[in-house]
């Protein structure tokens, strides 16, 4: 909070951004091992804004079960062959993650505090 000389207060807030993406991806559908602990996962209906700010991706068989595959997002691309859906390139990490974030259906965004 910033207070000006005349007693007027202004509260500055940062825009929230997506830090993590949790997806239900049964049986590793459209997951491809690329070697060197890198994998790709597609074809996801995710906004470019979310893809640009997300730091990690976690794949789950069900929302109430820890992820079976997860890691740091190294990059992404749009697949024109799949209606512009996104393919993520991910550096795999070992520690399974619990489902976090809000969202409906089989996608959850974990947001920053802002």
XYZ file of C-alpha atoms in Angstrom:
114
model
C 0.000 0.000 0.000
C 1.260 3.453 -0.875
C 0.180 6.514 1.078
C 0.405 9.913 -0.560
C 0.961 13.246 1.147
C -2.754 14.090 1.214
C -3.758 10.850 2.921
C -5.035 9.168 -0.243
C -4.233 5.452 -0.269
C -3.659 3.375 -3.325
C -3.471 -0.393 -3.189
C -1.335 -1.893 -5.931
C -2.090 -5.446 -6.970
C -0.245 -7.690 -9.338
C -2.193 -9.661 -11.909
C -2.579 -13.316 -11.078
C -0.918 -15.781 -13.420
C -1.005 -19.527 -13.921
C 1.956 -21.222 -12.223
C 0.994 -24.838 -12.786
C -1.312 -26.887 -14.973
C -2.877 -30.135 -13.764
C -4.530 -32.338 -16.378
C -6.380 -35.635 -16.334
C -4.537 -37.739 -18.909
C -5.542 -41.374 -18.601
C -3.048 -44.054 -19.604
C -0.488 -41.479 -20.800
C -2.565 -40.680 -23.890
C -0.510 -38.583 -26.344
C 2.554 -38.617 -24.068
C 5.824 -39.291 -25.860
C 9.223 -39.890 -24.263
C 11.897 -37.799 -25.999
C 14.960 -38.977 -24.050
C 17.072 -37.271 -21.424
C 14.062 -37.112 -19.051
C 12.205 -34.915 -21.558
C 8.694 -35.773 -22.679
C 5.948 -34.131 -24.671
C 2.250 -34.131 -23.921
C -0.573 -32.959 -26.153
C -3.085 -31.993 -27.444
C -4.433 -29.644 -24.821
C -6.989 -26.870 -25.018
C -5.043 -24.318 -22.962
C -4.772 -20.578 -23.522
C -1.489 -19.112 -24.721
C -1.482 -16.891 -21.633
C -1.591 -19.937 -19.339
C 1.009 -21.785 -21.437
C 3.349 -18.781 -21.312
C 3.254 -18.336 -17.534
C 2.925 -21.935 -16.312
C 6.096 -23.314 -14.766
C 5.073 -26.949 -14.450
C 2.726 -29.583 -15.845
C 1.271 -32.526 -13.896
C -0.594 -35.442 -15.481
C -3.092 -37.447 -13.439
C -5.235 -40.501 -14.105
C -7.882 -38.940 -11.826
C -8.123 -35.651 -9.919
C -8.074 -37.397 -6.536
C -4.871 -39.357 -7.276
C -1.336 -37.903 -7.306
C 0.235 -37.238 -10.687
C 1.998 -40.110 -12.420
C 4.090 -37.807 -14.611
C 5.109 -34.215 -13.919
C 7.849 -31.714 -14.522
C 9.064 -28.279 -15.518
C 7.654 -26.874 -18.746
C 10.556 -26.254 -21.123
C 8.423 -25.015 -24.026
C 5.230 -25.460 -25.974
C 3.843 -25.240 -29.493
C 0.475 -25.158 -31.220
C -0.504 -28.177 -33.300
C -2.308 -27.047 -36.425
C -3.082 -30.708 -37.143
C -5.105 -30.774 -33.896
C -7.133 -27.539 -34.180
C -4.424 -25.360 -32.633
C -4.254 -27.311 -29.399
C -1.066 -27.081 -27.367
C 1.757 -29.588 -27.056
C 3.945 -29.153 -23.956
C 7.629 -30.112 -23.754
C 8.438 -31.041 -20.178
C 11.576 -31.921 -18.184
C 10.343 -34.715 -15.913
C 10.715 -34.546 -12.139
C 10.332 -37.492 -9.772
C 8.026 -36.184 -7.019
C 4.309 -36.857 -7.720
C 2.031 -33.861 -7.159
C -1.411 -33.619 -5.622
C -4.092 -31.967 -7.759
C -3.965 -28.209 -7.218
C -5.804 -25.304 -8.664
C -9.205 -24.426 -9.819
C -10.902 -25.260 -13.043
C -13.699 -27.433 -14.213
C -13.628 -30.818 -15.806
C -10.274 -32.420 -16.353
C -8.072 -29.311 -16.210
C -6.907 -27.357 -13.177
C -4.875 -24.156 -13.058
C -2.760 -23.379 -10.000
C -2.625 -19.575 -9.776
C -0.186 -17.148 -8.186
C -1.476 -15.061 -5.283
C -1.284 -11.924 -7.381
